[in-house]
Every structure is written in structure tokens, then in C-alpha cells.
mmCIF file with all atom_site columns, C-alpha atoms in Angstrom:
data_model
loop_
_atom_site.group_PDB
_atom_site.id
_atom_site.type_symbol
_atom_site.label_atom_id
_atom_site.label_alt_id
_atom_site.label_comp_id
_atom_site.label_asym_id
_atom_site.label_entity_id
_atom_site.label_seq_id
_atom_site.pdbx_PDB_ins_code
_atom_site.Cartn_x
_atom_site.Cartn_y
_atom_site.Cartn_z
_atom_site.occupancy
_atom_site.B_iso_or_equiv
_atom_site.pdbx_formal_charge
_atom_site.auth_seq_id
_atom_site.auth_comp_id
_atom_site.auth_asym_id
_atom_site.auth_atom_id
_atom_site.pdbx_PDB_model_num
ATOM 1   C CA . MET A 1 1   ? 44.849 103.965 206.399 1.00 71.00 ? 1   MET A CA 1
ATOM 2   C CA . LEU A 1 2   ? 46.936 102.585 209.252 1.00 78.00 ? 2   LEU A CA 1
ATOM 3   C CA . LYS A 1 3   ? 43.881 101.816 211.358 1.00 81.00 ? 3   LYS A CA 1
ATOM 4   C CA . GLU A 1 4   ? 42.152 99.926  208.522 1.00 84.00 ? 4   GLU A CA 1
ATOM 5   C CA . ASN A 1 5   ? 45.317 98.045  207.638 1.00 85.00 ? 5   ASN A CA 1
ATOM 6   C CA . ILE A 1 6   ? 45.912 96.911  211.217 1.00 88.00 ? 6   ILE A CA 1
ATOM 7   C CA . LYS A 1 7   ? 42.350 95.654  211.559 1.00 89.00 ? 7   LYS A CA 1
ATOM 8   C CA . THR A 1 8   ? 42.270 93.974  208.144 1.00 88.00 ? 8   THR A CA 1
ATOM 9   C CA . LEU A 1 9   ? 45.601 92.220  208.595 1.00 88.00 ? 9   LEU A CA 1
ATOM 10  C CA . ARG A 1 10  ? 44.697 91.141  212.142 1.00 90.00 ? 10  ARG A CA 1
ATOM 11  C CA . GLU A 1 11  ? 41.436 89.640  210.906 1.00 89.00 ? 11  GLU A CA 1
ATOM 12  C CA . GLN A 1 12  ? 43.140 87.958  207.941 1.00 88.00 ? 12  GLN A CA 1
ATOM 13  C CA . LYS A 1 13  ? 45.570 86.300  210.369 1.00 86.00 ? 13  LYS A CA 1
ATOM 14  C CA . GLY A 1 14  ? 42.588 85.130  212.415 1.00 90.00 ? 14  GLY A CA 1
ATOM 15  C CA . LEU A 1 15  ? 43.694 87.015  215.509 1.00 90.00 ? 15  LEU A CA 1
ATOM 16  C CA . SER A 1 16  ? 41.416 88.707  217.997 1.00 92.00 ? 16  SER A CA 1
ATOM 17  C CA . GLN A 1 17  ? 42.395 92.039  219.531 1.00 89.00 ? 17  GLN A CA 1
ATOM 18  C CA . GLU A 1 18  ? 43.208 90.155  222.739 1.00 92.00 ? 18  GLU A CA 1
ATOM 19  C CA . GLU A 1 19  ? 45.492 87.643  220.961 1.00 91.00 ? 19  GLU A CA 1
ATOM 20  C CA . LEU A 1 20  ? 47.316 90.406  219.122 1.00 91.00 ? 20  LEU A CA 1
ATOM 21  C CA . SER A 1 21  ? 47.767 92.374  222.320 1.00 92.00 ? 21  SER A CA 1
ATOM 22  C CA . VAL A 1 22  ? 49.309 89.340  224.024 1.00 93.00 ? 22  VAL A CA 1
ATOM 23  C CA . LYS A 1 23  ? 51.758 88.872  221.142 1.00 90.00 ? 23  LYS A CA 1
ATOM 24  C CA . LEU A 1 24  ? 52.733 92.561  221.268 1.00 91.00 ? 24  LEU A CA 1
ATOM 25  C CA . ASN A 1 25  ? 52.781 92.683  225.067 1.00 92.00 ? 25  ASN A CA 1
ATOM 26  C CA . VAL A 1 26  ? 50.248 95.538  225.270 1.00 92.00 ? 26  VAL A CA 1
ATOM 27  C CA . VAL A 1 27  ? 46.705 95.777  226.627 1.00 93.00 ? 27  VAL A CA 1
ATOM 28  C CA . ARG A 1 28  ? 43.723 95.032  224.370 1.00 91.00 ? 28  ARG A CA 1
ATOM 29  C CA . GLN A 1 29  ? 42.514 98.637  224.594 1.00 92.00 ? 29  GLN A CA 1
ATOM 30  C CA . THR A 1 30  ? 45.721 99.758  222.854 1.00 91.00 ? 30  THR A CA 1
ATOM 31  C CA . ILE A 1 31  ? 44.878 97.609  219.836 1.00 90.00 ? 31  ILE A CA 1
ATOM 32  C CA . SER A 1 32  ? 41.322 98.957  219.898 1.00 90.00 ? 32  SER A CA 1
ATOM 33  C CA . LYS A 1 33  ? 42.603 102.567 219.933 1.00 87.00 ? 33  LYS A CA 1
ATOM 34  C CA . TRP A 1 34  ? 44.904 101.866 216.978 1.00 84.00 ? 34  TRP A CA 1
ATOM 35  C CA . GLU A 1 35  ? 42.060 100.338 214.988 1.00 87.00 ? 35  GLU A CA 1
ATOM 36  C CA . GLN A 1 36  ? 39.740 103.263 215.812 1.00 86.00 ? 36  GLN A CA 1
ATOM 37  C CA . GLY A 1 37  ? 42.416 105.783 214.859 1.00 81.00 ? 37  GLY A CA 1
ATOM 38  C CA . LEU A 1 38  ? 42.499 107.287 218.351 1.00 79.00 ? 38  LEU A CA 1
ATOM 39  C CA . SER A 1 39  ? 46.232 106.603 218.681 1.00 81.00 ? 39  SER A CA 1
ATOM 40  C CA . VAL A 1 40  ? 49.099 105.198 216.608 1.00 83.00 ? 40  VAL A CA 1
ATOM 41  C CA . PRO A 1 41  ? 51.905 102.812 217.545 1.00 84.00 ? 41  PRO A CA 1
ATOM 42  C CA . ASP A 1 42  ? 55.403 104.221 217.963 1.00 82.00 ? 42  ASP A CA 1
ATOM 43  C CA . SER A 1 43  ? 58.159 103.144 215.561 1.00 79.00 ? 43  SER A CA 1
ATOM 44  C CA . GLU A 1 44  ? 59.359 100.201 217.657 1.00 82.00 ? 44  GLU A CA 1
ATOM 45  C CA . MET A 1 45  ? 55.810 98.949  218.135 1.00 85.00 ? 45  MET A CA 1
ATOM 46  C CA . LEU A 1 46  ? 55.149 99.402  214.409 1.00 83.00 ? 46  LEU A CA 1
ATOM 47  C CA . ILE A 1 47  ? 58.087 97.101  213.654 1.00 86.00 ? 47  ILE A CA 1
ATOM 48  C CA . SER A 1 48  ? 56.837 94.533  216.185 1.00 88.00 ? 48  SER A CA 1
ATOM 49  C CA . LEU A 1 49  ? 53.348 94.800  214.723 1.00 88.00 ? 49  LEU A CA 1
ATOM 50  C CA . SER A 1 50  ? 54.665 94.187  211.213 1.00 87.00 ? 50  SER A CA 1
ATOM 51  C CA . GLU A 1 51  ? 56.551 91.094  212.418 1.00 89.00 ? 51  GLU A CA 1
ATOM 52  C CA . VAL A 1 52  ? 53.522 89.666  214.215 1.00 89.00 ? 52  VAL A CA 1
ATOM 53  C CA . LEU A 1 53  ? 51.242 90.334  211.227 1.00 88.00 ? 53  LEU A CA 1
ATOM 54  C CA . ASP A 1 54  ? 53.945 89.084  208.863 1.00 87.00 ? 54  ASP A CA 1
ATOM 55  C CA . THR A 1 55  ? 53.763 92.127  206.615 1.00 85.00 ? 55  THR A CA 1
ATOM 56  C CA . PRO A 1 56  ? 56.167 94.962  205.811 1.00 83.00 ? 56  PRO A CA 1
ATOM 57  C CA . VAL A 1 57  ? 55.867 98.251  207.690 1.00 81.00 ? 57  VAL A CA 1
ATOM 58  C CA . SER A 1 58  ? 55.332 99.996  204.355 1.00 78.00 ? 58  SER A CA 1
ATOM 59  C CA . THR A 1 59  ? 52.170 97.958  203.855 1.00 80.00 ? 59  THR A CA 1
ATOM 60  C CA . LEU A 1 60  ? 50.920 98.938  207.294 1.00 80.00 ? 60  LEU A CA 1
ATOM 61  C CA . LEU A 1 61  ? 51.525 102.607 206.529 1.00 79.00 ? 61  LEU A CA 1
ATOM 62  C CA . GLY A 1 62  ? 50.661 102.480 202.827 1.00 71.00 ? 62  GLY A CA 1
ATOM 63  C CA . GLU A 1 63  ? 47.478 101.985 200.925 1.00 58.00 ? 63  GLU A CA 1
ATOM 64  C CA . ASN A 1 64  ? 44.577 99.943  202.172 1.00 52.00 ? 64  ASN A CA 1
ATOM 65  C CA . VAL A 1 65  ? 45.116 96.219  202.385 1.00 50.00 ? 65  VAL A CA 1
ATOM 66  C CA . PRO A 1 66  ? 42.649 94.456  200.106 1.00 55.00 ? 66  PRO A CA 1
ATOM 67  C CA . LEU A 1 67  ? 40.061 92.428  201.950 1.00 54.00 ? 67  LEU A CA 1
ATOM 68  C CA . SER A 1 68  ? 40.069 88.745  201.221 1.00 56.00 ? 68  SER A CA 1
ATOM 69  C CA . LYS A 1 69  ? 36.858 87.803  199.457 1.00 55.00 ? 69  LYS A CA 1
ATOM 70  C CA . ASP A 1 70  ? 34.965 84.576  199.580 1.00 52.00 ? 70  ASP A CA 1
ATOM 71  C CA . ASP A 1 71  ? 34.534 84.728  195.811 1.00 50.00 ? 71  ASP A CA 1
ATOM 72  C CA . ASP A 1 72  ? 38.299 84.362  195.284 1.00 60.00 ? 72  ASP A CA 1
ATOM 73  C CA . LEU A 1 73  ? 37.518 80.811  194.224 1.00 66.00 ? 73  LEU A CA 1
ATOM 74  C CA . LYS A 1 74  ? 38.659 81.644  190.709 1.00 71.00 ? 74  LYS A CA 1
ATOM 75  C CA . VAL A 1 75  ? 42.068 82.810  191.946 1.00 70.00 ? 75  VAL A CA 1
ATOM 76  C CA . ILE A 1 76  ? 42.432 79.745  194.138 1.00 68.00 ? 76  ILE A CA 1
ATOM 77  C CA . SER A 1 77  ? 41.424 77.419  191.296 1.00 73.00 ? 77  SER A CA 1
ATOM 78  C CA . GLU A 1 78  ? 43.948 79.107  188.979 1.00 77.00 ? 78  GLU A CA 1
ATOM 79  C CA . LYS A 1 79  ? 46.701 78.609  191.560 1.00 75.00 ? 79  LYS A CA 1
ATOM 80  C CA . LEU A 1 80  ? 45.673 74.965  191.992 1.00 74.00 ? 80  LEU A CA 1
ATOM 81  C CA . GLU A 1 81  ? 45.731 74.525  188.226 1.00 83.00 ? 81  GLU A CA 1
ATOM 82  C CA . VAL A 1 82  ? 49.290 75.877  188.083 1.00 83.00 ? 82  VAL A CA 1
ATOM 83  C CA . ILE A 1 83  ? 50.320 73.560  190.925 1.00 84.00 ? 83  ILE A CA 1
ATOM 84  C CA . ASN A 1 84  ? 48.705 70.590  189.171 1.00 82.00 ? 84  ASN A CA 1
ATOM 85  C CA . LEU A 1 85  ? 50.536 71.422  185.939 1.00 86.00 ? 85  LEU A CA 1
ATOM 86  C CA . GLN A 1 86  ? 53.842 71.645  187.796 1.00 89.00 ? 86  GLN A CA 1
ATOM 87  C CA . LEU A 1 87  ? 53.208 68.295  189.495 1.00 85.00 ? 87  LEU A CA 1
ATOM 88  C CA . SER A 1 88  ? 52.258 66.759  186.168 1.00 87.00 ? 88  SER A CA 1
ATOM 89  C CA . LYS A 1 89  ? 55.452 68.026  184.534 1.00 90.00 ? 89  LYS A CA 1
ATOM 90  C CA . ARG A 1 90  ? 57.542 66.713  187.420 1.00 89.00 ? 90  ARG A CA 1
ATOM 91  C CA . ASN A 1 91  ? 55.822 63.310  187.274 1.00 88.00 ? 91  ASN A CA 1
ATOM 92  C CA . ASN A 1 92  ? 56.363 63.142  183.510 1.00 90.00 ? 92  ASN A CA 1
ATOM 93  C CA . LEU A 1 93  ? 60.027 64.011  183.975 1.00 92.00 ? 93  LEU A CA 1
ATOM 94  C CA . TRP A 1 94  ? 60.474 61.233  186.551 1.00 92.00 ? 94  TRP A CA 1
ATOM 95  C CA . ARG A 1 95  ? 58.597 58.794  184.305 1.00 92.00 ? 95  ARG A CA 1
ATOM 96  C CA . LYS A 1 96  ? 60.912 59.652  181.390 1.00 93.00 ? 96  LYS A CA 1
ATOM 97  C CA . ILE A 1 97  ? 64.018 59.289  183.561 1.00 95.00 ? 97  ILE A CA 1
ATOM 98  C CA . ILE A 1 98  ? 62.906 55.895  184.873 1.00 96.00 ? 98  ILE A CA 1
ATOM 99  C CA . HIS A 1 99  ? 61.967 54.818  181.344 1.00 95.00 ? 99  HIS A CA 1
ATOM 100 C CA . LEU A 1 100 ? 65.428 55.725  180.031 1.00 96.00 ? 100 LEU A CA 1
ATOM 101 C CA . ILE A 1 101 ? 67.166 53.998  182.955 1.00 97.00 ? 101 ILE A CA 1
ATOM 102 C CA . LEU A 1 102 ? 65.200 50.804  182.272 1.00 96.00 ? 102 LEU A CA 1
ATOM 103 C CA . ILE A 1 103 ? 66.164 50.942  178.582 1.00 96.00 ? 103 ILE A CA 1
ATOM 104 C CA . LEU A 1 104 ? 69.810 51.506  179.527 1.00 97.00 ? 104 LEU A CA 1
ATOM 105 C CA . LEU A 1 105 ? 69.758 48.522  181.893 1.00 97.00 ? 105 LEU A CA 1
ATOM 106 C CA . CYS A 1 106 ? 68.296 46.331  179.108 1.00 97.00 ? 106 CYS A CA 1
ATOM 107 C CA . VAL A 1 107 ? 71.070 47.438  176.768 1.00 97.00 ? 107 VAL A CA 1
ATOM 108 C CA . ILE A 1 108 ? 73.695 46.684  179.434 1.00 97.00 ? 108 ILE A CA 1
ATOM 109 C CA . ILE A 1 109 ? 72.252 43.193  179.965 1.00 96.00 ? 109 ILE A CA 1
ATOM 110 C CA . VAL A 1 110 ? 72.265 42.471  176.219 1.00 96.00 ? 110 VAL A CA 1
ATOM 111 C CA . ILE A 1 111 ? 75.829 43.754  175.780 1.00 97.00 ? 111 ILE A CA 1
ATOM 112 C CA . THR A 1 112 ? 77.058 41.762  178.787 1.00 95.00 ? 112 THR A CA 1
ATOM 113 C CA . PHE A 1 113 ? 75.313 38.629  177.518 1.00 93.00 ? 113 PHE A CA 1
ATOM 114 C CA . VAL A 1 114 ? 76.841 39.020  174.044 1.00 95.00 ? 114 VAL A CA 1
ATOM 115 C CA . GLY A 1 115 ? 80.242 39.660  175.623 1.00 94.00 ? 115 GLY A CA 1
ATOM 116 C CA . LEU A 1 116 ? 80.042 36.494  177.703 1.00 92.00 ? 116 LEU A CA 1
ATOM 117 C CA . VAL A 1 117 ? 79.009 34.452  174.662 1.00 92.00 ? 117 VAL A CA 1
ATOM 118 C CA . LEU A 1 118 ? 81.883 35.857  172.582 1.00 93.00 ? 118 LEU A CA 1
ATOM 119 C CA . LEU A 1 119 ? 84.426 35.180  175.357 1.00 91.00 ? 119 LEU A CA 1
ATOM 120 C CA . ASP A 1 120 ? 83.215 31.558  175.530 1.00 89.00 ? 120 ASP A CA 1
ATOM 121 C CA . SER A 1 121 ? 84.278 30.923  179.144 1.00 87.00 ? 121 SER A CA 1
ATOM 122 C CA . PRO A 1 122 ? 88.042 31.358  178.773 1.00 87.00 ? 122 PRO A CA 1
ATOM 123 C CA . TYR A 1 123 ? 88.634 30.387  182.412 1.00 84.00 ? 123 TYR A CA 1
ATOM 124 C CA . LEU A 1 124 ? 87.992 26.730  181.579 1.00 85.00 ? 124 LEU A CA 1
ATOM 125 C CA . GLY A 1 125 ? 91.453 26.383  180.047 1.00 86.00 ? 125 GLY A CA 1
ATOM 126 C CA . TRP A 1 126 ? 93.359 28.252  182.719 1.00 85.00 ? 126 TRP A CA 1
ATOM 127 C CA . ASP A 1 127 ? 95.997 26.794  184.993 1.00 84.00 ? 127 ASP A CA 1
ATOM 128 C CA . TYR A 1 128 ? 94.540 27.023  188.499 1.00 86.00 ? 128 TYR A CA 1
ATOM 129 C CA . SER A 1 129 ? 97.828 26.373  190.318 1.00 90.00 ? 129 SER A CA 1
ATOM 130 C CA . ASN A 1 130 ? 98.414 30.138  190.482 1.00 87.00 ? 130 ASN A CA 1
ATOM 131 C CA . PRO A 1 131 ? 96.298 31.476  193.399 1.00 89.00 ? 131 PRO A CA 1
ATOM 132 C CA . GLU A 1 132 ? 95.640 34.834  191.753 1.00 87.00 ? 132 GLU A CA 1
ATOM 133 C CA . LYS A 1 133 ? 94.493 33.243  188.523 1.00 88.00 ? 133 LYS A CA 1
ATOM 134 C CA . SER A 1 134 ? 92.503 30.723  190.501 1.00 90.00 ? 134 SER A CA 1
ATOM 135 C CA . PHE A 1 135 ? 90.685 33.471  192.415 1.00 92.00 ? 135 PHE A CA 1
ATOM 136 C CA . PHE A 1 136 ? 89.959 35.414  189.204 1.00 91.00 ? 136 PHE A CA 1
ATOM 137 C CA . GLY A 1 137 ? 88.753 32.284  187.419 1.00 91.00 ? 137 GLY A CA 1
ATOM 138 C CA . VAL A 1 138 ? 86.375 31.321  190.221 1.00 93.00 ? 138 VAL A CA 1
ATOM 139 C CA . THR A 1 139 ? 85.070 34.892  190.431 1.00 93.00 ? 139 THR A CA 1
ATOM 140 C CA . TYR A 1 140 ? 84.555 35.032  186.668 1.00 93.00 ? 140 TYR A CA 1
ATOM 141 C CA . HIS A 1 141 ? 82.796 31.645  186.670 1.00 93.00 ? 141 HIS A CA 1
ATOM 142 C CA . THR A 1 142 ? 80.541 32.718  189.570 1.00 95.00 ? 142 THR A CA 1
ATOM 143 C CA . PHE A 1 143 ? 79.598 35.949  187.813 1.00 95.00 ? 143 PHE A CA 1
ATOM 144 C CA . GLU A 1 144 ? 78.907 34.102  184.551 1.00 94.00 ? 144 GLU A CA 1
ATOM 145 C CA . TRP A 1 145 ? 76.841 31.430  186.288 1.00 94.00 ? 145 TRP A CA 1
ATOM 146 C CA . PHE A 1 146 ? 74.784 33.966  188.251 1.00 96.00 ? 146 PHE A CA 1
ATOM 147 C CA . PHE A 1 147 ? 74.353 36.299  185.264 1.00 95.00 ? 147 PHE A CA 1
ATOM 148 C CA . VAL A 1 148 ? 73.239 33.621  182.807 1.00 93.00 ? 148 VAL A CA 1
ATOM 149 C CA . ARG A 1 149 ? 70.626 32.339  185.253 1.00 95.00 ? 149 ARG A CA 1
ATOM 150 C CA . SER A 1 150 ? 69.255 35.677  186.521 1.00 96.00 ? 150 SER A CA 1
ATOM 151 C CA . ALA A 1 151 ? 69.614 38.027  183.524 1.00 96.00 ? 151 ALA A CA 1
ATOM 152 C CA . PRO A 1 152 ? 66.659 36.643  181.520 1.00 95.00 ? 152 PRO A CA 1
ATOM 153 C CA . PHE A 1 153 ? 64.269 37.189  184.428 1.00 97.00 ? 153 PHE A CA 1
ATOM 154 C CA . ILE A 1 154 ? 65.649 40.649  185.115 1.00 97.00 ? 154 ILE A CA 1
ATOM 155 C CA . PHE A 1 155 ? 65.453 41.454  181.400 1.00 97.00 ? 155 PHE A CA 1
ATOM 156 C CA . VAL A 1 156 ? 61.774 40.434  181.272 1.00 97.00 ? 156 VAL A CA 1
ATOM 157 C CA . LEU A 1 157 ? 61.021 42.596  184.317 1.00 97.00 ? 157 LEU A CA 1
ATOM 158 C CA . LEU A 1 158 ? 62.849 45.537  182.736 1.00 96.00 ? 158 LEU A CA 1
ATOM 159 C CA . VAL A 1 159 ? 60.872 45.159  179.490 1.00 96.00 ? 159 VAL A CA 1
ATOM 160 C CA . ILE A 1 160 ? 57.634 45.102  181.486 1.00 96.00 ? 160 ILE A CA 1
ATOM 161 C CA . GLY A 1 161 ? 58.819 48.260  183.246 1.00 95.00 ? 161 GLY A CA 1
ATOM 162 C CA . ILE A 1 162 ? 59.615 49.898  179.916 1.00 94.00 ? 162 ILE A CA 1
ATOM 163 C CA . PHE A 1 163 ? 56.099 49.230  178.665 1.00 94.00 ? 163 PHE A CA 1
ATOM 164 C CA . ALA A 1 164 ? 54.612 50.399  181.971 1.00 93.00 ? 164 ALA A CA 1
ATOM 165 C CA . THR A 1 165 ? 56.501 53.713  181.877 1.00 91.00 ? 165 THR A CA 1
ATOM 166 C CA . ARG A 1 166 ? 56.031 54.513  178.190 1.00 89.00 ? 166 ARG A CA 1
ATOM 167 C CA . LYS A 1 167 ? 54.153 57.677  177.288 1.00 79.00 ? 167 LYS A CA 1
ATOM 168 C CA . ARG A 1 168 ? 50.426 57.191  177.199 1.00 75.00 ? 168 ARG A CA 1
ATOM 169 C CA . LYS A 1 169 ? 48.321 58.999  174.631 1.00 66.00 ? 169 LYS A CA 1
#
């Protein structure tokens, strides 16, 4: 079993006997003897061999390692199908999150707009001789001016985004 497992795993890793011997710091004939069953690696070499072949020692010593078959297309396609489903779920999740964020931003714009209309620019009647009140009034006016002019365009873009990210049937 050990000899078949060494050879099978070496071939699955795409290593020649020479390449494996270089990695293990032994001569190629040693690898050949292991694969022919003429000798066996000692415990330290077995551990090194398992590390190089990226497999547990128990697999090297245990049952035969199954050969990889060219007709494993079905297994590969099933794995790809699972990966595609996972990607699809993740994309749908991101689409839903973006959709909800766009809706939330629309709601915030509408609430802010209604709030500004209800407040009816209270800074117009303020006494601007107080520097703190003057600074707050100018800041408020700037925000209101910028918001009233940019919010409709942003709102339209958000609505377009909402329609673009809605669930398609």
C-alpha cells in the first residue's frame, strides 16, 4: 500500500521522481525503491514525505489513494454548480443591501426636505450681531441652499438605482 500511495500522490502532485528526491534531499533511486516496495522510508522521512505531498502520514500508510480519473467531470461540474449558487446568493444579498440603502437614502431626503419646509427658514429673523448665532445661521442657510438645489437630482438618481437593483423575475 505504501508504495502505491507514494507513487499515486507523487503523480497527482505532478512531480517526477527526480523532483521529489530534490525536495526530500535524497537520491532519485531512493524514491524508485520506495515505489517498487524494495525499501521503506524511516519515520522522519515519512513525515517529510507527507509534508511534501501535502497529505497525512496515515493516508500514506493506510488504504490505497484513489486515482484521479479524467471522467470526474461530473464531480467538477457539481462543485462548480455549488460555487455558482454561492456566488449567486452573495450577489443577491449585496443587491438587496444596496437596494435597501437606496430606499433609506430616499426616505432621509424626503424627511429632510419636509423638515426644512416646516421650519420655513427661521434664520431669516435672527439677530446676526451675536457671532455664534451668525455662524449657525450662515451654516444653516448654506445647508438649506445646497440641499434644496442638489436633493432633487440626487433623489432622481436614487430612484433610478432603486429600479435598477429591484428583484428581477
